[in-house]
Amino acid sequence: MAFLRLGSKSEIFHREGHTWVCTSGLPSDICINIGEMSFNLHKFPLLSRSGLLEKLIEEYSNGEGSSLNLRLDDIPGGAKAFELISKFCYGVRMELTAYNIVSVRCAAEYLRMTEDYGDGNLVMQAEAFLNEVLGNWSDSVRALEACEEVMPQAEELHIVSRCIESLATKASADPSLFSTTSWGRETRPSPEDSGLWNGISTATKTQHTGEDWWYQDVSFLSLPLYKRLILAIESRGLRPETIAASVVHYARRYLPLMNRQSSFDDVNSTVTNMPNTCEADQRALLEEIVGLLPNKKGVASTKFLIRLLRTAMVLHTSPSCRENLEMRVGAQLDQASLLDLLIRNMGYSETLYDVDCVQRILDHFMLVQQAAALATPPGMAEERQIIKGSPDSLTPITMVATLIDGFLAEVASDVNFKLPKFEALAATIPDYARPVDDGLYHAIDVYMKTHHWIADGEREQLCRLMNCQKLSLEASTHAAQNERLPLRVIVQVLFFEQLRLRTSISGWFFVSDNLENSQNQINSAAAQQQRDNGGDDDVKQRVSELEKDCSSMKEEIQKLMKTKRSWRNFTRRLGFNRKSNSCCPKGSKASKLRAVAPSSGNRQQNCEKIEVVPPETVKVN
């Protein structure tokens, strides 16, 4: 830490209770009172350095040898700053540091200790040392913290703005490009870290470890100063992710309710026992923190935003603040977990969890998805649609669909959860977002099990939310035996399961044929490769490849012809090609009918004994 030593005389001041006495050997002729403290001093050292004290002494002095009492309650820095100024006036050794330079500079300005009252006066020396302080990161932070005590005067002298400019410039720059002595961060050592071992200090020196090197230091600032600093850093183009990380660090430091989200009973008791002034301060702090977060999506984690939203509900912040948080959570809902969405209702409410809040968050997520779809070019939109159709795709809306299905299954056991809210929340997710409807079926089953009194019509209306074709084998087996489902739904499940079974069997035969064909092609390719090993000519190799392709095509054509011929023989055996006389057109040349001689038995049998004669065997007279 930077420091400046002034004066050369030994200490001549000592304190007696609330009184500072100068032991220079001469009797005191002036008493300056600041609050509860009194300073018994001498007129000449003071008026020779201070324009204000010279004026006051001339105005209120009753004559030579008389003692004068003055009150300087308005002096910046109070008695501590005037103690240093008194030592400076007497030439006693004193030390200026980053902690006291601001108050001393403001007090010197208040007392008009300029160059008109002696060379090297306190205003000039304090200003020079302040510039040195602002060149160091840690000293600038300490100086900015010290501005709190003398804020009006520090603002008037532009000390606050100069400290903020210095810190913003250093935070926006790359710390690795500068030396640790001028830009280094010195953390406040804890008592256990500042001990000595064999006379050697064990305190560790911290070095820059990344973009978060300045978070801890600025978190000691008050909210107004911290806000001004963050806005100054943001104006210099620092990454929004870095700014948001600093705001998160600040929020976790000054919002104790952020760390008590595990037990809402403890939170409620904490808020109940919290004084109204403290609750109001926490509310104002949270609203300011929400305003400081950059608007870019993903700069803060969804878990942190939801915790901030829960705390906002506990502290009863403004509706605009909660709406802002809900929109931020909705924009990145796919990054949330089920535990994050279980937001307890504060105060009296029907349901245990805040379903309306989750509905608003989901609605905003869908608005963001629709806006992104409209802004996407048509070609890219088709490509994304193909990706959505693939079973292995995990798009944001698919992840949100799984999340909402899990939330519905968790909240469905609440007897106060009304059916319209269940349907509205489930229907917000489009059908293509659910590759499999097992999660939605589970939620519906839990709801019908808990709300066993709902009518059959309501059960059918509830089951319309899911697609029976998108149930897995396990879910279909469970649904086929579920007595809570309407009979129509069970029939649909059985029908689609049978249809799926037929498709699977047909696909198995098709795959087996393809595998046999592929094996034949591999064998022929291997044989051809052995024949081609002896030649080195590229032309021969290409000719052999063409011959191999032609042979494969011939085999495929022959296989297709055999398949068609066997299918024709199969259908002919079953009698699918038999036609009656009435069905054959008169002018048909494709085939002619020849009746077999009827027997004397049954006419009906005679009518049915008709045989198809190929056209080449028919003789035309």
Coordinates of C-alpha atoms in Angstrom, one line a residue:
M1 CA 0.0 0.0 0.0
A2 CA 1.3 3.4 -0.9
F3 CA 2.0 6.0 1.9
L4 CA 3.5 9.4 2.3
R5 CA 5.4 10.7 5.3
L6 CA 5.2 14.4 6.1
G7 CA 6.9 16.4 8.9
S8 CA 10.0 15.8 10.9
K9 CA 9.3 16.8 14.5
S10 CA 8.6 14.2 17.2
E11 CA 5.2 13.6 18.6
I12 CA 3.9 16.5 20.8
F13 CA 0.2 15.6 21.0
H14 CA -1.4 13.4 23.6
R15 CA -5.0 12.6 24.3
E16 CA -6.7 13.0 27.6
G17 CA -10.2 11.6 27.3
H18 CA -12.0 13.6 24.6
T19 CA -9.3 16.3 24.5
W20 CA -6.1 16.5 22.4
V21 CA -3.4 18.6 24.2
C22 CA -0.3 20.0 22.6
T23 CA 2.7 19.7 24.9
S24 CA 5.0 22.3 23.2
G25 CA 5.6 24.2 26.4
L26 CA 3.5 27.2 25.6
P27 CA 0.0 27.6 26.9
S28 CA -2.9 26.9 24.5
D29 CA -4.7 30.0 23.2
I30 CA -7.3 28.4 21.0
C31 CA -9.7 25.5 21.5
I32 CA -11.3 23.9 18.4
N33 CA -14.3 21.7 19.1
I34 CA -15.3 19.0 16.6
G35 CA -18.2 16.9 17.8
E36 CA -17.2 15.4 21.2
M37 CA -13.5 16.0 20.6
S38 CA -11.6 19.2 21.6
F39 CA -8.2 20.3 20.4
N40 CA -6.1 22.7 22.7
L41 CA -3.8 24.3 20.2
H42 CA -2.1 27.6 19.3
K43 CA -3.3 30.2 16.8
F44 CA -0.1 31.0 14.9
P45 CA 0.6 27.5 13.5
L46 CA -3.0 27.2 12.3
L47 CA -3.6 30.6 10.7
S48 CA -0.2 30.4 8.9
R49 CA -1.5 27.3 7.0
S50 CA -5.2 27.7 6.8
G51 CA -7.1 30.5 5.1
L52 CA -10.4 29.6 6.9
L53 CA -8.8 29.5 10.3
E54 CA -7.1 32.8 9.7
K55 CA -10.4 34.4 8.9
L56 CA -12.2 32.8 11.9
I57 CA -9.5 33.8 14.3
E58 CA -9.5 37.4 13.1
E59 CA -13.3 37.6 13.4
Y60 CA -13.8 36.0 16.8
S61 CA -10.6 37.0 18.6
N62 CA -11.2 39.4 21.5
G63 CA -7.6 40.5 21.8
E64 CA -4.0 39.4 22.4
G65 CA -3.6 36.8 25.1
S66 CA -7.3 35.8 25.1
S67 CA -8.3 32.2 24.5
L68 CA -10.6 31.4 21.6
N69 CA -13.2 28.7 21.2
L70 CA -14.2 27.6 17.7
R71 CA -16.5 24.9 16.4
L72 CA -15.7 23.1 13.2
D73 CA -18.4 20.4 13.1
D74 CA -18.7 20.6 9.3
I75 CA -15.1 19.8 8.6
P76 CA -14.9 16.7 6.3
G77 CA -13.5 13.7 8.0
G78 CA -14.3 15.0 11.5
A79 CA -11.8 14.8 14.3
K80 CA -9.6 12.1 12.7
A81 CA -8.9 14.3 9.7
F82 CA -8.3 17.4 11.8
E83 CA -5.8 15.5 14.0
L84 CA -3.6 14.9 10.9
I85 CA -4.0 18.4 9.8
S86 CA -3.0 19.7 13.2
K87 CA 0.2 17.6 13.0
F88 CA 0.9 18.9 9.6
C89 CA 0.6 22.5 10.8
Y90 CA 3.0 21.9 13.6
G91 CA 5.4 19.9 11.4
V92 CA 5.0 16.7 13.4
R93 CA 5.6 13.4 11.7
M94 CA 2.5 12.1 10.0
E95 CA 1.6 9.5 7.4
L96 CA -0.8 9.7 4.5
T97 CA -2.3 6.4 3.2
A98 CA -5.0 5.3 0.8
Y99 CA -7.4 5.1 3.8
N100 CA -7.1 8.7 5.0
I101 CA -6.0 10.6 1.9
V102 CA -9.5 11.3 0.7
S103 CA -10.7 12.8 4.0
V104 CA -7.4 14.8 4.4
R105 CA -7.7 16.1 0.9
C106 CA -11.3 17.2 1.5
A107 CA -10.5 18.7 4.9
A108 CA -7.6 20.6 3.4
E109 CA -9.8 22.1 0.7
Y110 CA -12.4 23.0 3.4
L111 CA -9.7 24.8 5.5
R112 CA -8.3 26.5 2.3
M113 CA -4.8 25.1 2.9
T114 CA -3.5 26.3 -0.5
E115 CA -0.2 27.6 -1.7
D116 CA -1.2 31.1 -0.7
Y117 CA -0.5 30.1 2.9
G118 CA 2.9 28.6 2.4
D119 CA 4.8 26.6 -0.1
G120 CA 4.2 22.9 -0.1
N121 CA 0.9 23.3 1.6
L122 CA -1.4 20.3 2.3
V123 CA -3.7 20.7 -0.7
M124 CA -0.8 20.4 -3.1
Q125 CA 0.8 17.5 -1.3
A126 CA -2.4 15.6 -0.8
E127 CA -3.3 16.0 -4.5
A128 CA 0.0 14.7 -5.6
F129 CA -0.2 11.7 -3.3
L130 CA -3.8 11.0 -4.5
N131 CA -2.6 10.8 -8.1
E132 CA -0.1 8.2 -6.9
V133 CA -2.8 6.2 -5.1
L134 CA -5.0 6.2 -8.2
G135 CA -2.2 4.4 -10.1
N136 CA -2.6 1.3 -8.0
W137 CA -5.6 -1.0 -8.1
S138 CA -5.9 -1.9 -4.4
D139 CA -5.2 1.7 -3.2
S140 CA -7.9 3.0 -5.6
V141 CA -10.4 0.6 -4.1
R142 CA -9.5 1.8 -0.6
A143 CA -9.7 5.4 -1.6
L144 CA -13.1 4.8 -3.2
E145 CA -14.4 3.1 -0.1
A146 CA -13.1 6.1 2.0
C147 CA -15.2 8.5 -0.2
E148 CA -18.3 7.2 1.6
E149 CA -17.4 9.2 4.7
V150 CA -17.0 12.5 2.8
M151 CA -19.2 11.9 -0.2
P152 CA -20.5 15.5 -0.9
Q153 CA -17.0 17.0 -0.8
A154 CA -15.4 14.0 -2.6
E155 CA -18.0 14.4 -5.4
E156 CA -17.3 18.2 -5.6
L157 CA -13.6 17.6 -5.9
H158 CA -14.2 14.8 -8.5
I159 CA -12.4 12.3 -6.4
V160 CA -15.2 9.7 -6.7
S161 CA -15.3 9.9 -10.5
R162 CA -11.5 9.8 -10.7
C163 CA -11.4 6.6 -8.5
I164 CA -14.1 5.0 -10.7
E165 CA -12.3 5.9 -13.9
S166 CA -9.1 4.4 -12.6
L167 CA -10.8 1.2 -11.5
A168 CA -12.8 0.8 -14.7
T169 CA -9.7 1.3 -16.8
K170 CA -7.8 -1.4 -14.9
A171 CA -10.7 -3.9 -14.7
S172 CA -11.3 -3.6 -18.5
A173 CA -7.6 -4.1 -19.3
D174 CA -5.7 -7.4 -19.4
P175 CA -4.0 -7.7 -16.0
S176 CA -1.3 -10.0 -17.4
L177 CA 0.1 -7.1 -19.4
F178 CA 1.0 -5.1 -16.3
S179 CA 3.2 -5.6 -13.3
T180 CA 1.8 -7.0 -10.1
T181 CA 3.2 -4.1 -8.0
S182 CA 1.1 -1.5 -9.7
W183 CA -2.0 -3.5 -10.6
G184 CA -1.8 -6.3 -8.2
R185 CA -4.7 -7.3 -6.0
E186 CA -4.1 -7.6 -2.3
T187 CA -6.8 -9.6 -0.5
R188 CA -7.7 -8.8 3.1
P189 CA -5.8 -11.5 5.0
S190 CA -7.7 -13.5 7.6
P191 CA -6.2 -13.8 11.1
E192 CA -5.2 -17.5 10.5
D193 CA -3.4 -16.5 7.3
S194 CA -1.3 -13.7 8.8
G195 CA 0.7 -15.5 11.4
L196 CA 4.4 -16.0 11.7
W197 CA 6.4 -19.2 11.6
N198 CA 10.0 -18.9 12.8
G199 CA 9.8 -15.1 12.1
I200 CA 8.6 -15.6 8.5
S201 CA 5.2 -14.4 7.4
T202 CA 3.0 -17.2 6.2
A203 CA 0.5 -14.9 4.4
T204 CA 0.2 -16.0 0.8
K205 CA 0.5 -13.6 -2.1
T206 CA -2.5 -13.7 -4.4
Q207 CA -1.9 -13.4 -8.1
H208 CA -4.2 -13.0 -11.1
T209 CA -6.1 -16.1 -11.9
G210 CA -8.5 -15.0 -14.6
E211 CA -11.2 -12.5 -15.4
D212 CA -12.6 -12.7 -11.8
W213 CA -9.5 -11.2 -10.2
W214 CA -11.4 -8.0 -9.3
Y215 CA -14.7 -9.4 -8.1
Q216 CA -13.8 -9.7 -4.5
D217 CA -12.3 -6.2 -4.2
V218 CA -15.2 -4.3 -5.6
S219 CA -17.8 -6.3 -3.6
F220 CA -16.8 -4.3 -0.6
L221 CA -18.2 -1.1 -2.2
S222 CA -21.6 0.2 -1.3
L223 CA -24.4 -0.3 -3.8
P224 CA -24.4 3.2 -5.3
L225 CA -20.6 3.2 -5.9
Y226 CA -20.7 -0.4 -7.1
K227 CA -23.4 0.4 -9.6
R228 CA -21.5 3.4 -11.0
L229 CA -18.4 1.3 -11.3
I230 CA -20.2 -1.5 -13.2
L231 CA -21.8 1.0 -15.6
A232 CA -18.3 2.5 -16.2
I233 CA -16.8 -0.9 -16.9
E234 CA -19.7 -1.8 -19.2
S235 CA -19.2 1.4 -21.2
R236 CA -15.7 0.3 -21.9
G237 CA -16.9 -2.8 -23.8
L238 CA -16.1 -5.5 -21.2
R239 CA -17.7 -8.9 -21.9
P240 CA -21.3 -9.1 -20.6
E241 CA -20.5 -12.6 -19.1
T242 CA -17.7 -11.0 -17.0
I243 CA -20.0 -8.2 -15.8
A244 CA -22.8 -10.6 -14.9
A245 CA -20.3 -12.8 -13.0
S246 CA -19.3 -9.8 -10.9
V247 CA -23.0 -8.9 -10.2
V248 CA -23.7 -12.5 -9.2
H249 CA -20.7 -12.4 -6.8
Y250 CA -22.1 -9.1 -5.3
A251 CA -25.6 -10.5 -5.0
R252 CA -24.5 -13.6 -3.1
R253 CA -22.5 -11.4 -0.7
Y254 CA -25.3 -9.0 0.3
L255 CA -28.5 -11.1 -0.2
P256 CA -28.5 -13.7 2.5
L257 CA -31.8 -15.2 1.4
M258 CA -30.0 -16.4 -1.8
N259 CA -28.2 -19.0 0.2
R260 CA -31.3 -20.2 2.1
Q261 CA -33.3 -21.7 -0.7
S262 CA -33.2 -25.3 0.6
S263 CA -35.7 -24.7 3.3
F264 CA -38.6 -22.3 2.7
D265 CA -39.8 -22.6 6.3
D266 CA -36.5 -21.1 7.4
V267 CA -36.8 -18.4 4.7
N268 CA -40.3 -17.5 5.9
S269 CA -39.2 -17.3 9.5
T270 CA -36.2 -15.2 8.5
V271 CA -38.4 -12.7 6.6
T272 CA -40.9 -12.6 9.5
N273 CA -38.2 -11.7 12.0
M274 CA -36.5 -9.3 9.6
P275 CA -37.0 -5.6 10.5
N276 CA -39.0 -3.6 8.0
T277 CA -36.1 -1.3 7.2
C278 CA -33.8 -4.3 6.5
E279 CA -36.4 -5.9 4.3
A280 CA -36.9 -2.7 2.4
D281 CA -33.1 -2.4 1.9
Q282 CA -32.9 -6.0 0.7
R283 CA -35.8 -5.3 -1.7
A284 CA -34.1 -2.2 -3.1
L285 CA -30.8 -4.1 -3.4
L286 CA -32.3 -7.0 -5.3
E287 CA -34.1 -4.7 -7.8
E288 CA -30.9 -2.8 -8.4
I289 CA -29.0 -6.1 -9.0
V290 CA -31.6 -7.2 -11.5
G291 CA -31.2 -3.9 -13.3
L292 CA -27.4 -4.3 -13.4
L293 CA -27.5 -7.8 -15.1
P294 CA -26.8 -7.5 -18.8
N295 CA -29.7 -8.3 -21.1
K296 CA -27.8 -10.9 -23.1
K297 CA -29.1 -14.5 -22.9
G298 CA -27.0 -16.9 -20.9
V299 CA -24.8 -14.4 -19.1
A300 CA -26.1 -15.7 -15.8
S301 CA -27.0 -19.3 -15.0
T302 CA -30.7 -20.3 -14.9
K303 CA -30.3 -21.7 -11.4
F304 CA -29.1 -18.3 -10.2
L305 CA -31.9 -16.5 -12.0
I306 CA -34.5 -18.8 -10.5
R307 CA -33.0 -18.3 -7.0
L308 CA -33.2 -14.6 -7.6
L309 CA -36.8 -14.9 -8.6
R310 CA -37.6 -16.9 -5.5
T311 CA -35.9 -14.2 -3.3
A312 CA -37.9 -11.6 -5.2
M313 CA -41.1 -13.4 -4.3
V314 CA -40.1 -13.6 -0.7
L315 CA -39.2 -9.9 -0.4
H316 CA -42.3 -8.8 -2.4
T317 CA -40.4 -6.8 -5.0
S318 CA -42.1 -4.8 -7.7
P319 CA -44.1 -6.7 -10.4
S320 CA -41.8 -5.3 -13.1
C321 CA -38.8 -6.9 -11.3
R322 CA -40.4 -10.3 -11.1
E323 CA -41.5 -10.1 -14.7
N324 CA -38.0 -9.3 -15.8
L325 CA -36.7 -12.3 -14.0
E326 CA -39.4 -14.6 -15.4
M327 CA -38.5 -13.4 -18.9
R328 CA -34.8 -14.1 -18.3
V329 CA -35.5 -17.6 -17.0
G330 CA -37.9 -18.3 -19.9
A331 CA -35.2 -17.3 -22.5
Q332 CA -33.0 -20.1 -21.2
L333 CA -35.5 -22.5 -19.7
D334 CA -33.8 -25.5 -21.4
Q335 CA -30.9 -25.1 -19.0
A336 CA -33.1 -25.5 -15.9
S337 CA -33.6 -28.6 -13.8
L338 CA -36.8 -30.0 -12.3
L339 CA -35.7 -29.0 -8.8
D340 CA -35.3 -25.4 -10.0
L341 CA -38.9 -25.2 -11.2
L342 CA -40.4 -26.3 -7.9
I343 CA -41.0 -22.8 -6.8
R344 CA -43.0 -22.7 -3.6
N345 CA -46.0 -20.5 -3.4
M346 CA -45.6 -17.7 -0.9
G347 CA -48.5 -17.0 1.4
Y348 CA -52.0 -18.5 0.9
S349 CA -52.5 -20.3 -2.4
E350 CA -54.3 -23.3 -3.7
T351 CA -51.3 -25.3 -4.9
L352 CA -48.1 -26.0 -3.0
Y353 CA -45.9 -25.0 -6.0
D354 CA -46.4 -21.8 -8.1
V355 CA -47.9 -23.3 -11.3
D356 CA -48.8 -19.9 -12.7
C357 CA -45.2 -18.7 -12.5
V358 CA -44.0 -21.8 -14.4
Q359 CA -46.8 -21.2 -17.0
R360 CA -45.6 -17.6 -17.6
I361 CA -42.0 -18.8 -17.9
L362 CA -43.0 -21.5 -20.4
D363 CA -45.1 -19.0 -22.4
H364 CA -42.1 -16.7 -22.7
F365 CA -39.9 -19.6 -23.8
M366 CA -42.3 -20.5 -26.6
L367 CA -42.4 -16.8 -27.7
V368 CA -38.6 -16.8 -27.9
Q369 CA -38.7 -20.1 -29.9
Q370 CA -41.3 -18.7 -32.3
A371 CA -39.3 -15.5 -32.8
A372 CA -36.2 -17.5 -33.6
A373 CA -38.1 -19.7 -36.0
L374 CA -39.4 -16.6 -37.9
A375 CA -35.9 -15.1 -38.1
T376 CA -34.4 -18.3 -39.5
P377 CA -34.1 -18.6 -43.3
P378 CA -36.4 -21.2 -44.9
G379 CA -33.6 -23.5 -45.9
M380 CA -32.1 -23.6 -42.5
A381 CA -35.6 -24.0 -41.0
E382 CA -36.2 -27.2 -43.1
E383 CA -32.8 -28.5 -41.9
R384 CA -33.7 -27.8 -38.3
Q385 CA -37.0 -29.5 -38.8
I386 CA -35.2 -32.7 -40.1
I387 CA -33.0 -32.6 -37.0
K388 CA -36.0 -32.2 -34.7
G389 CA -37.5 -35.3 -36.3
S390 CA -34.5 -37.5 -35.5
P391 CA -34.9 -39.5 -32.3
D392 CA -31.4 -38.6 -31.0
S393 CA -31.8 -34.9 -31.3
L394 CA -31.9 -32.9 -28.0
T395 CA -33.1 -29.5 -29.1
P396 CA -34.0 -26.9 -26.5
I397 CA -37.7 -27.4 -26.9
T398 CA -37.3 -31.2 -26.5
M399 CA -35.4 -30.6 -23.3
V400 CA -38.1 -28.2 -22.1
A401 CA -40.8 -30.8 -23.0
T402 CA -39.1 -33.4 -20.8
L403 CA -38.7 -30.8 -18.0
I404 CA -42.4 -29.8 -18.1
D405 CA -43.5 -33.4 -18.2
G406 CA -41.5 -34.0 -15.1
F407 CA -42.9 -30.9 -13.4
L408 CA -46.5 -32.0 -14.2
A409 CA -45.8 -35.5 -12.8
E410 CA -44.4 -33.8 -9.6
V411 CA -47.3 -31.4 -9.2
A412 CA -50.1 -33.8 -10.3
S413 CA -50.2 -35.4 -6.8
D414 CA -51.5 -32.0 -5.4
V415 CA -55.2 -32.4 -4.9
N416 CA -55.7 -28.7 -5.4
F417 CA -54.2 -28.8 -8.9
K418 CA -57.0 -28.0 -11.2
L419 CA -57.5 -29.8 -14.5
P420 CA -57.6 -26.6 -16.7
K421 CA -54.2 -25.6 -15.4
F422 CA -52.8 -29.1 -16.1
E423 CA -54.2 -29.1 -19.6
A424 CA -52.9 -25.6 -20.3
L425 CA -49.4 -26.4 -19.2
A426 CA -49.2 -29.7 -21.1
A427 CA -50.8 -28.3 -24.3
T428 CA -48.3 -25.4 -24.4
I429 CA -45.6 -27.9 -25.6
P430 CA -46.1 -28.7 -29.3
D431 CA -46.5 -32.3 -30.4
Y432 CA -43.2 -32.5 -32.3
A433 CA -41.3 -31.5 -29.2
R434 CA -42.0 -34.9 -27.5
P435 CA -40.3 -37.8 -29.3
V436 CA -41.8 -40.1 -26.8
D437 CA -44.9 -39.4 -24.7
D438 CA -44.0 -41.6 -21.7
G439 CA -43.3 -38.6 -19.4
L440 CA -46.7 -37.0 -20.3
Y441 CA -48.5 -40.4 -19.8
H442 CA -46.8 -40.8 -16.4
A443 CA -48.1 -37.3 -15.4
I444 CA -51.6 -38.1 -16.6
D445 CA -51.6 -41.4 -14.7
V446 CA -50.5 -39.7 -11.5
Y447 CA -53.1 -37.0 -11.9
M448 CA -56.0 -39.5 -12.5
K449 CA -54.8 -41.6 -9.5
T450 CA -54.8 -38.6 -7.2
H451 CA -58.0 -37.0 -8.6
H452 CA -60.0 -40.2 -8.8
W453 CA -63.2 -38.4 -8.6
I454 CA -63.0 -36.7 -12.0
A455 CA -65.7 -37.7 -14.5
D456 CA -65.2 -40.0 -17.5
G457 CA -65.5 -37.1 -19.9
E458 CA -62.7 -35.3 -18.1
R459 CA -60.5 -38.4 -18.2
E460 CA -61.0 -38.7 -22.0
Q461 CA -60.2 -35.0 -22.4
L462 CA -57.1 -35.4 -20.3
C463 CA -55.9 -38.4 -22.4
R464 CA -56.3 -36.4 -25.6
L465 CA -53.1 -34.6 -24.6
M466 CA -50.9 -37.6 -25.3
N467 CA -50.3 -39.4 -28.5
C468 CA -50.8 -43.2 -28.1
Q469 CA -48.6 -43.9 -31.1
K470 CA -45.6 -42.3 -29.3
L471 CA -45.7 -44.5 -26.2
S472 CA -42.8 -46.9 -25.7
L473 CA -43.3 -50.7 -25.3
E474 CA -43.1 -50.4 -21.5
A475 CA -45.6 -47.5 -21.4
S476 CA -48.0 -49.3 -23.8
T477 CA -47.9 -52.5 -21.7
H478 CA -48.7 -50.4 -18.6
A479 CA -51.4 -48.5 -20.3
A480 CA -53.1 -51.6 -21.7
Q481 CA -53.6 -52.8 -18.1
N482 CA -54.4 -49.4 -16.6
E483 CA -57.9 -49.4 -15.3
R484 CA -57.9 -45.7 -14.8
L485 CA -57.7 -45.0 -18.5
P486 CA -60.9 -44.8 -20.6
L487 CA -61.7 -47.9 -22.6
R488 CA -61.3 -45.9 -25.9
V489 CA -57.7 -45.1 -25.0
I490 CA -56.9 -48.7 -24.1
V491 CA -58.2 -49.8 -27.4
Q492 CA -56.1 -47.2 -29.2
V493 CA -53.0 -48.4 -27.3
L494 CA -53.6 -52.0 -28.2
F495 CA -54.3 -51.1 -31.9
F496 CA -51.1 -49.1 -32.3
E497 CA -49.1 -51.7 -30.5
Q498 CA -50.4 -54.4 -32.9
L499 CA -49.7 -52.1 -35.8
R500 CA -46.2 -51.5 -34.5
L501 CA -45.7 -55.3 -34.2
R502 CA -46.7 -55.9 -37.8
T503 CA -44.3 -53.2 -39.0
S504 CA -41.5 -54.6 -37.0
I505 CA -42.0 -58.1 -38.5
S506 CA -42.2 -56.7 -42.0
G507 CA -39.0 -54.7 -41.4
W508 CA -37.3 -57.8 -40.1
F509 CA -37.9 -59.7 -43.3
F510 CA -36.8 -56.7 -45.3
V511 CA -33.6 -56.3 -43.3
S512 CA -32.8 -60.0 -43.6
D513 CA -33.1 -59.8 -47.4
N514 CA -30.9 -56.7 -47.5
L515 CA -28.3 -58.4 -45.3
E516 CA -28.2 -61.5 -47.6
N517 CA -27.8 -59.2 -50.6
S518 CA -25.0 -57.2 -48.9
Q519 CA -23.2 -60.4 -48.0
N520 CA -23.3 -61.6 -51.6
Q521 CA -21.9 -58.2 -52.7
I522 CA -19.1 -58.4 -50.2
N523 CA -18.1 -61.9 -51.2
S524 CA -18.1 -61.0 -54.9
A525 CA -16.0 -57.9 -54.1
A526 CA -13.5 -59.9 -52.1
A527 CA -13.1 -62.4 -55.0
Q528 CA -12.7 -59.6 -57.5
Q529 CA -10.1 -58.1 -55.3
Q530 CA -8.1 -61.3 -55.3
R531 CA -8.2 -61.4 -59.0
D532 CA -7.1 -57.8 -59.3
N533 CA -4.1 -58.2 -57.1
G534 CA -2.0 -59.4 -59.9
G535 CA -2.5 -56.3 -62.2
D536 CA -1.2 -52.8 -61.7
D537 CA -3.1 -51.1 -64.4
D538 CA -5.7 -48.5 -63.3
V539 CA -7.8 -49.1 -66.4
K540 CA -8.2 -52.8 -65.6
Q541 CA -9.1 -52.0 -62.0
R542 CA -11.9 -49.6 -63.2
V543 CA -13.2 -52.2 -65.7
S544 CA -13.3 -54.8 -63.0
E545 CA -15.3 -52.4 -60.8
L546 CA -17.7 -51.7 -63.6
E547 CA -18.2 -55.5 -64.2
K548 CA -18.8 -56.0 -60.5
D549 CA -21.5 -53.3 -60.5
C550 CA -23.1 -54.8 -63.6
S551 CA -23.2 -58.2 -62.0
S552 CA -24.7 -56.8 -58.9
M553 CA -27.4 -55.1 -60.9
K554 CA -28.1 -58.3 -62.8
E555 CA -28.5 -60.2 -59.6
E556 CA -30.9 -57.6 -58.2
I557 CA -33.0 -57.8 -61.4
Q558 CA -33.1 -61.6 -61.4
K559 CA -34.1 -61.6 -57.7
L560 CA -36.9 -59.1 -58.4
M561 CA -38.1 -61.3 -61.4
K562 CA -38.1 -64.4 -59.2
T563 CA -40.0 -62.5 -56.5
K564 CA -42.6 -61.3 -59.0
R565 CA -43.0 -64.9 -60.6
S566 CA -43.3 -66.6 -57.2
W567 CA -45.9 -64.0 -56.1
R568 CA -47.9 -64.5 -59.3
N569 CA -47.9 -68.3 -58.8
F570 CA -48.9 -67.8 -55.2
T571 CA -51.8 -65.6 -56.0
R572 CA -52.8 -67.9 -58.9
R573 CA -53.0 -70.9 -56.4
L574 CA -55.2 -68.9 -54.1
G575 CA -57.6 -68.2 -57.1
F576 CA -57.2 -64.4 -57.1
N577 CA -57.0 -64.4 -60.9
R578 CA -60.3 -66.3 -61.5
K579 CA -63.1 -64.2 -63.0
S580 CA -66.7 -64.9 -63.9
N581 CA -68.2 -64.4 -67.4
S582 CA -70.1 -61.4 -66.3
C583 CA -66.9 -59.8 -65.1
C584 CA -65.0 -60.3 -68.4
P585 CA -65.5 -57.5 -71.0
K586 CA -66.8 -58.6 -74.3
G587 CA -64.0 -57.4 -76.5
S588 CA -61.2 -58.6 -74.2
K589 CA -58.3 -60.2 -76.1
A590 CA -56.1 -60.9 -73.1
S591 CA -57.8 -64.2 -72.1
K592 CA -60.9 -66.2 -73.0
L593 CA -63.1 -68.4 -70.8
R594 CA -63.8 -72.0 -71.6
A595 CA -66.6 -73.8 -69.8
V596 CA -66.2 -77.3 -68.6
A597 CA -68.9 -79.8 -69.6
P598 CA -71.6 -79.7 -66.9
S599 CA -72.5 -82.7 -65.1
S600 CA -76.0 -83.7 -64.3
G601 CA -75.6 -83.0 -60.6
N602 CA -75.4 -79.5 -59.2
R603 CA -75.9 -76.4 -61.4
Q604 CA -74.2 -74.2 -58.9
Q605 CA -71.0 -76.2 -59.1
N606 CA -71.3 -76.1 -62.9
C607 CA -71.4 -72.4 -62.8
E608 CA -68.3 -72.2 -60.6
K609 CA -66.2 -74.6 -62.7
I610 CA -64.6 -72.0 -64.9
E611 CA -61.0 -72.1 -65.9
V612 CA -58.8 -69.4 -67.2
V613 CA -57.1 -70.3 -70.5
P614 CA -54.0 -68.3 -71.5
P615 CA -54.5 -66.3 -74.7
E616 CA -51.9 -68.3 -76.7
T617 CA -53.9 -71.6 -76.3
V618 CA -57.1 -70.2 -77.6
K619 CA -57.8 -70.8 -81.3
V620 CA -59.8 -68.3 -83.1
N621 CA -62.1 -69.7 -85.8

